[in-house]
Structures are given as C-alpha cells and as structure tokens.
mmCIF file of C-alpha atoms in Angstrom:
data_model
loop_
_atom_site.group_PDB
_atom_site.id
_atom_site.type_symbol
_atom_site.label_atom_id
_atom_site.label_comp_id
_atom_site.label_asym_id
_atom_site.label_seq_id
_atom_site.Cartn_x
_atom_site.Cartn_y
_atom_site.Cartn_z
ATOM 1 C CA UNK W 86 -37.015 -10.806 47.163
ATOM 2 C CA UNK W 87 -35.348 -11.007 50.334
ATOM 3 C CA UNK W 88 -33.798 -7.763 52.078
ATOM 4 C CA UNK W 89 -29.795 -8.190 54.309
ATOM 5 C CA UNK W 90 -28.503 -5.039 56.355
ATOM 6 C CA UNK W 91 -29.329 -1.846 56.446
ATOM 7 C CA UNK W 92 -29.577 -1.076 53.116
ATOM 8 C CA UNK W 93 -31.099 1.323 50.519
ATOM 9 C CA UNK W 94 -34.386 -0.109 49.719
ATOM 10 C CA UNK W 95 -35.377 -0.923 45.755
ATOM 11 C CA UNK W 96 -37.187 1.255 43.965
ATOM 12 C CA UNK W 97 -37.928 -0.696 41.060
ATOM 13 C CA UNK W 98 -40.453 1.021 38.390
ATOM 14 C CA UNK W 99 -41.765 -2.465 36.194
ATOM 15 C CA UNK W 100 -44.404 -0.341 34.781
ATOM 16 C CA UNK W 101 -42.608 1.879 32.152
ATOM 17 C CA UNK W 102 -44.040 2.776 28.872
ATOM 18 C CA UNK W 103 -41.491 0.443 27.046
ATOM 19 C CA UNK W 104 -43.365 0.033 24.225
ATOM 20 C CA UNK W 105 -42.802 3.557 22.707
ATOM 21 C CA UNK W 106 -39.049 2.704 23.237
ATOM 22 C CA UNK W 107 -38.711 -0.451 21.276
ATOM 23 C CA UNK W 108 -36.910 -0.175 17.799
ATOM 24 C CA UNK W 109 -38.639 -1.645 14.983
ATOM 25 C CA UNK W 110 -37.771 -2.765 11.868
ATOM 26 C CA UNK W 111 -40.778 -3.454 9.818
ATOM 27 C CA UNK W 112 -39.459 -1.036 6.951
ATOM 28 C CA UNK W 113 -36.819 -3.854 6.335
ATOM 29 C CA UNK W 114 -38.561 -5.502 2.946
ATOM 30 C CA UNK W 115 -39.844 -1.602 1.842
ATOM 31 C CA UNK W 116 -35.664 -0.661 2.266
ATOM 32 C CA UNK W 117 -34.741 -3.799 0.156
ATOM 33 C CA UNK W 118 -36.820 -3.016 -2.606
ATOM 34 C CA UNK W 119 -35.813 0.473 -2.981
ATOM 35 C CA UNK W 120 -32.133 -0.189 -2.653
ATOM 36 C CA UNK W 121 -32.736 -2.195 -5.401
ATOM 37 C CA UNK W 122 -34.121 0.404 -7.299
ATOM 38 C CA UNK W 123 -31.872 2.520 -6.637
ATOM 39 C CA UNK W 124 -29.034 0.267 -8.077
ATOM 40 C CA UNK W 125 -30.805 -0.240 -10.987
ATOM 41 C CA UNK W 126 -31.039 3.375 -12.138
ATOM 42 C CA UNK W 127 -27.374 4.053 -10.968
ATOM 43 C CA UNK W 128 -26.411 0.999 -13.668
ATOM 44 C CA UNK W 129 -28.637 2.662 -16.533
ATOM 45 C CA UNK W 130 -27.666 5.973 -15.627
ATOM 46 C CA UNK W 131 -23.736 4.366 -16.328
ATOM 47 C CA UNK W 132 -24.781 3.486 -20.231
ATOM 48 C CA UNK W 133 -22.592 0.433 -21.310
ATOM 49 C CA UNK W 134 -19.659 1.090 -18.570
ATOM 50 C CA UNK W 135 -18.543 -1.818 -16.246
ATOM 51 C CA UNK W 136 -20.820 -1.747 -13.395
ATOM 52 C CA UNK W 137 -18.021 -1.799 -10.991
ATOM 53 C CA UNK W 138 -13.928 -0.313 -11.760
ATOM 54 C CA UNK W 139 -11.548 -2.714 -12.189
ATOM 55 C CA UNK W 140 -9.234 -3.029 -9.321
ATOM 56 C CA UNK W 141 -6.081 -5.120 -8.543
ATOM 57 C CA UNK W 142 -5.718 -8.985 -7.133
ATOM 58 C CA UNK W 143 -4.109 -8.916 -3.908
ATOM 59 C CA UNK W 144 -3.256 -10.941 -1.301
ATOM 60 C CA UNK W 145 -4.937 -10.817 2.553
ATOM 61 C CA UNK W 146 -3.148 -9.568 5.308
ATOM 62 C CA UNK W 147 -1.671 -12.277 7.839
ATOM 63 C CA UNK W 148 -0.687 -15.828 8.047
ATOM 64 C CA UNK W 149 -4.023 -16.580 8.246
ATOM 65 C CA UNK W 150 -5.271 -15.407 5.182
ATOM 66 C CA UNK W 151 -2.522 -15.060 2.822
ATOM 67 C CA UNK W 152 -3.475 -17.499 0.971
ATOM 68 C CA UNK W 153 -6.758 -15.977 -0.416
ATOM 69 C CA UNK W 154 -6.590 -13.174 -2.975
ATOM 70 C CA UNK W 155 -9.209 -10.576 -2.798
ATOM 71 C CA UNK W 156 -9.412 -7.029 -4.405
ATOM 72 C CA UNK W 157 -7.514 -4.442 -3.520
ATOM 73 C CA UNK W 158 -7.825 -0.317 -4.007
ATOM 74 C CA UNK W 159 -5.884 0.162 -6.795
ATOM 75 C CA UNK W 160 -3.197 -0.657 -9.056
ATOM 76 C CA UNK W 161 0.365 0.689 -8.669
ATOM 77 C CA UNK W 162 2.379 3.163 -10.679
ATOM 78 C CA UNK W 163 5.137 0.329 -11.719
ATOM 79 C CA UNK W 164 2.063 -1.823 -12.989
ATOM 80 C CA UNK W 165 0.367 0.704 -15.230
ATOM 81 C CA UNK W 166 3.701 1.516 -16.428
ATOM 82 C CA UNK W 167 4.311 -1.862 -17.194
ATOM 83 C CA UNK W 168 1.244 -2.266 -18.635
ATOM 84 C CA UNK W 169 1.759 0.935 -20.553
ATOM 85 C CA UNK W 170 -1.651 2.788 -19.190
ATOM 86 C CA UNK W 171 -0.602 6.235 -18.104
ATOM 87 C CA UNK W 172 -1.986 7.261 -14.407
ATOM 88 C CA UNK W 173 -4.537 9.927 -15.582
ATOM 89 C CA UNK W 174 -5.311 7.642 -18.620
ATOM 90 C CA UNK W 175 -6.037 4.705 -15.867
ATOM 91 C CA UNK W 176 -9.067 6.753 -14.261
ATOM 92 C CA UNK W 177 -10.349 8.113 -17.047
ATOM 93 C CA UNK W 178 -11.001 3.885 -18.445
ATOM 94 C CA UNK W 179 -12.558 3.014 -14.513
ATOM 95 C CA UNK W 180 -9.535 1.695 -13.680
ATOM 96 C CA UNK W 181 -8.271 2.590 -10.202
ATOM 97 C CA UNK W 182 -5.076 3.903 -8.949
ATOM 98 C CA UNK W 183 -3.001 3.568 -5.389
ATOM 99 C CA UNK W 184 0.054 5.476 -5.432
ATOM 100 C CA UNK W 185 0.931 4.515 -1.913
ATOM 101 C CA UNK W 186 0.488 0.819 -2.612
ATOM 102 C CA UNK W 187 3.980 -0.953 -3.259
ATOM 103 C CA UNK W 188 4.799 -4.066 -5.119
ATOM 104 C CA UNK W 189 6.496 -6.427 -2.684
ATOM 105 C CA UNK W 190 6.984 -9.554 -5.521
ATOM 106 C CA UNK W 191 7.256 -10.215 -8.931
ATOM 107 C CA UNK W 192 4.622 -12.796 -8.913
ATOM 108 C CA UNK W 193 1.998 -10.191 -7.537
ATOM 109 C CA UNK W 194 3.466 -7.363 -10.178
ATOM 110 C CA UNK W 195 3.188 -9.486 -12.893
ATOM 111 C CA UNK W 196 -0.581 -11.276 -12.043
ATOM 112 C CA UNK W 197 -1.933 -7.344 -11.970
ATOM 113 C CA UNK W 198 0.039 -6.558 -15.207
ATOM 114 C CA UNK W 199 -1.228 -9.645 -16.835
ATOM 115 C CA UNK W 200 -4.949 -8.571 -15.307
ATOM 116 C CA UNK W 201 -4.664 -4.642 -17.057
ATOM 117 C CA UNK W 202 -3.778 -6.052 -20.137
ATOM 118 C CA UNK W 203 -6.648 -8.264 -20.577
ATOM 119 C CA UNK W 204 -8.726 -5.372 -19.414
ATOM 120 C CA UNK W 205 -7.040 -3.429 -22.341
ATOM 121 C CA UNK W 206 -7.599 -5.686 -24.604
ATOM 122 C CA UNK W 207 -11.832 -5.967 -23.984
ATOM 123 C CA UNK W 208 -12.073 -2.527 -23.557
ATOM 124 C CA UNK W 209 -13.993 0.087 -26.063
ATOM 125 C CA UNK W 210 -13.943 3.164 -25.971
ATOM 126 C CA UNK W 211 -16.579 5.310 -27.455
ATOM 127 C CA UNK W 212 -15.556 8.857 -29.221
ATOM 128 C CA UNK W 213 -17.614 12.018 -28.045
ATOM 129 C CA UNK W 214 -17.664 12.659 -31.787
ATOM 130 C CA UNK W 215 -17.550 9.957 -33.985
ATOM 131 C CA UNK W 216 -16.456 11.989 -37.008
ATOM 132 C CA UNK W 217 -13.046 13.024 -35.059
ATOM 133 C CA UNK W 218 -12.128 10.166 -32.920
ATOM 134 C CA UNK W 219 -9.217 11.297 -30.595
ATOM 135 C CA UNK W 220 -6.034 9.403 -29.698
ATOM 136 C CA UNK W 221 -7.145 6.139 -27.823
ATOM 137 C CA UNK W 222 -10.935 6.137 -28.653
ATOM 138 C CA UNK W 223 -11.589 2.786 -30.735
ATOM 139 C CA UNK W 224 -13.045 3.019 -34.255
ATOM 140 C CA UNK W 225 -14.355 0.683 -36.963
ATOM 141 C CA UNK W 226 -15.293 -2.778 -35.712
ATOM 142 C CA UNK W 227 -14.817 -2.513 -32.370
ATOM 143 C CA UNK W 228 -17.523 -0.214 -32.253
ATOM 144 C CA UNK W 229 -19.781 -2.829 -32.907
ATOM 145 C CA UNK W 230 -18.524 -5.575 -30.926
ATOM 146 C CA UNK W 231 -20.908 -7.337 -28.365
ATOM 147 C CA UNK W 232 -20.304 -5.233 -25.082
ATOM 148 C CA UNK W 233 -20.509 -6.604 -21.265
ATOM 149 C CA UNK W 234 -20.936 -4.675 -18.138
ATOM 150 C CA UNK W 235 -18.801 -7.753 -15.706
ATOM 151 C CA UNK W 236 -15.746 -6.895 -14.331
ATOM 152 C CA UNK W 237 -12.656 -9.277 -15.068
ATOM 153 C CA UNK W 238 -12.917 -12.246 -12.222
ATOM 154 C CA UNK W 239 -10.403 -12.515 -9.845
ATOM 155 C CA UNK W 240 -7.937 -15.460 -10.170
ATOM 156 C CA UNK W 241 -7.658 -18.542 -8.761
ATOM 157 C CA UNK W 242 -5.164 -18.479 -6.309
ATOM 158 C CA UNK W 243 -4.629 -22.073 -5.986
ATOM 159 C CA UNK W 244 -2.338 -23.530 -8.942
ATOM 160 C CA UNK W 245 -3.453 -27.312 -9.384
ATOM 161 C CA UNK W 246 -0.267 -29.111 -9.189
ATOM 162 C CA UNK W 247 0.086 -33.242 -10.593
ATOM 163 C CA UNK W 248 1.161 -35.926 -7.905
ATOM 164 C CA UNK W 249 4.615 -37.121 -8.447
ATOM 165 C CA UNK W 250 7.111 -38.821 -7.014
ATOM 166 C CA UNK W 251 9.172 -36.928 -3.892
ATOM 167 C CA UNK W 252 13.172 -36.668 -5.086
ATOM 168 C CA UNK W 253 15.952 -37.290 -3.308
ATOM 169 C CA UNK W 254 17.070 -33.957 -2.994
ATOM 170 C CA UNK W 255 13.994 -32.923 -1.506
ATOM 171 C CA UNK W 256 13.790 -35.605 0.938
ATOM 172 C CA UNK W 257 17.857 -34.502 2.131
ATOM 173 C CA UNK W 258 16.290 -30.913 1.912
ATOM 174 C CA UNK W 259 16.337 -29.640 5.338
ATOM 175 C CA UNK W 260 13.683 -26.450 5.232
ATOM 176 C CA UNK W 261 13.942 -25.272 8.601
ATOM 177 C CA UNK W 262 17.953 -25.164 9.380
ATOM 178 C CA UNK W 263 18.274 -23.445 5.806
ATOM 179 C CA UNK W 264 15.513 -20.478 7.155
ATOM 180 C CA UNK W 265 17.413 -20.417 10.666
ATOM 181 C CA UNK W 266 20.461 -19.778 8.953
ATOM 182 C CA UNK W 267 19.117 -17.155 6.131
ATOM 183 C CA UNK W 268 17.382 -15.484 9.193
ATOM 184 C CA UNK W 269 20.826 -15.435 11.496
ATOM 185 C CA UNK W 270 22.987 -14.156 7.923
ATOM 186 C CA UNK W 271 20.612 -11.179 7.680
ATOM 187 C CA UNK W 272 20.223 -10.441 11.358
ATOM 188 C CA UNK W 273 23.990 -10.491 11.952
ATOM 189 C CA UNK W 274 25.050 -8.922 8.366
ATOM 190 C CA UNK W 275 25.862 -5.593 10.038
ATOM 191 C CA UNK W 276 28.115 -7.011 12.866
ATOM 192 C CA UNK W 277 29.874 -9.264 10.287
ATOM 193 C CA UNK W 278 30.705 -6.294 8.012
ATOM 194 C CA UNK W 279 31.734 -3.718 11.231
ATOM 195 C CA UNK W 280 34.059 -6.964 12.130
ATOM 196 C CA UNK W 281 35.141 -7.631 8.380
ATOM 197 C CA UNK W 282 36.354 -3.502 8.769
ATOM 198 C CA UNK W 283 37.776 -3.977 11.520
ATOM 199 C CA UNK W 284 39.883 -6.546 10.405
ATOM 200 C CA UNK W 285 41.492 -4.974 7.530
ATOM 201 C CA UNK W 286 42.358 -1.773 9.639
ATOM 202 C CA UNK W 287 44.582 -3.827 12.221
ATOM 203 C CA UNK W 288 46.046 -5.613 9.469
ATOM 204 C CA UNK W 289 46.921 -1.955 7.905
ATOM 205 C CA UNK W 290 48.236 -0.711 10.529
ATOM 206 C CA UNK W 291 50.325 -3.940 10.952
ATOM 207 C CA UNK W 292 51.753 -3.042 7.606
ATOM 208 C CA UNK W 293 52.490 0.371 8.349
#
C-alpha cells in the first residue's frame, strides 16, 4: 500500500472478532416446519370455514399491469347491495368489506356481483341451535351437503376471442383522431359553455 502527502496514516484493525458478529440462519428449516404447524392448527381451529375470506377481483394499478386481475380488500357497498348481502351480514359469512373502494365500471361491478352470488349460492351456514334455526342459517339438505374449505378462484381475465375477418368499418376506423378529439371536447367543455353564455347574453341585449 503505497502512502502520497502528508497524510493521516491508516489505522486499519484486520484482526476483529468478526465471527461473533456474523448473522446466521441455520434456524431456517426448524422456522419452516413450525410455521407449518402453526397453519395447520389455525385451519382446524376454523372447523369447516373457508380457509381464507372471500375478497373481490380487481384490476392492477398502471398501464403496466392493468391487464392482470388480482384480489383486492374488499367488496363495495353498491356490490353487496346488488348482490343483496347486507354490510354487517357480509362479515359475519367471511366476506370482506371496503367502504372507501369505488366502482369505476360496470364490467368490474358486475364480475364482483356475479363472484358474491356464486359465493351465496355454495355457502352453508350452520345454526348455533339446530332446533331454532334463525333467519339465514340453512336447514334440511344443505346441512349435509359435501363441504370445501377453497375459496372461489379468481377469473380469467383474458376472454378467448375467434379469428375473423377485419370489416370495413374497422379498417376506415381511425382510433387515435377519435381519442384526440374526445380528449380536446372534454378538456375545452367549460370554455365552450362560458362562450355558448356568452353568446346568448349579447344577443339579449341586442333584443332589448
């Protein structure tokens, strides 16, 4: 190591106990196991209730990955209520509920509605006392219907589509002119309208 100017000489200590310092992780196979275990007893300790609550399909955030659905944290008020689950209903059956989650289109609305009803439909529940069953617990048969712990599986989101022939209307179809000009109506809307106002007042006073 060579030395320039008049500078602070090293003082380099090589011979540190590093050893005691050095994180191990030799526990790693003993912490497997008795997660394991301990997911185990949290599903027996659940009876015959889904191992997981049912939550809504939604899309991911982002250009990038809007394409993929993946679940979300809960289902909306306008889905349960078209599903006709009431919200205190919903947790009570493990399914969860967003209130601050909004439905931005129909398609999404209606793939969640369409995913609490088939949850409905498979779903038993068990009275506390089977001599008075209250209002919603199920009774006769369905009592004895095979059970499953899986939660419902998300969707596809791809919708397999046929190859056909490309019309003549799509081929005129220009895609982006049309969004330029939806994008320049909605930006300039509020000018349009203040000048549309305007209009008709100098035309009233004309009158006048």
């Amino acid at each position: 190591m060579g030395f320039r100017h008049n500078t602070v000489l090293h003082g380099n200590h090589f011979r540190k106990d590093w050893q005691r310092r050095v994180r191990t992780w030799f526990n790693q196979p003993g912490r497997k196991l008795r997660r394991r275990n301990a997911r185990k007893t949290k599903a027996a300790a659940l009876g015959v209730r889904p191992l997981a609550p049912l939550r809504p399909a939604v899309r991911g955030q982002t250009v990038r990955y809007n394409m993929k659905l993946r679940e979300g944290r809960g289902f909306t008020l306008a889905e349960l209520k078209e599903a006709g689950i009431g919200r205190k209903e919903a947790r009570g059956v493990g399914i969860v509920v967003d209130h601050r989650r909004r439905n931005l289109s129909e398609e999404g609305k209606a793939l969640n509605v369409q995913r609490l009803q088939a949850y409905k439909e498979r779903l038993i529940v068990f009275p506390k006392n089977s001599k008075k069953p209250k209002k919603g617990d199920s009774t006769g048969d369905d009592l004895k219907a095979p059970t499953t712990r899986a939660t419902l599986t998300l969707p596809s989101p791809y919708q397999p589509e046929s190859p056909r022939q490309i019309t003549e209307e799509e081929r005129e179809f220009e895609a982006y002119k049309t969004l330029r000009e939806v994008r320049s109506l909605y930006r300039h809307e509020g000018r349009r309208k203040a000048n549309a106002a305007k209009k008709e007042e100098e035309e009233a006073a004309k009158k006048k």
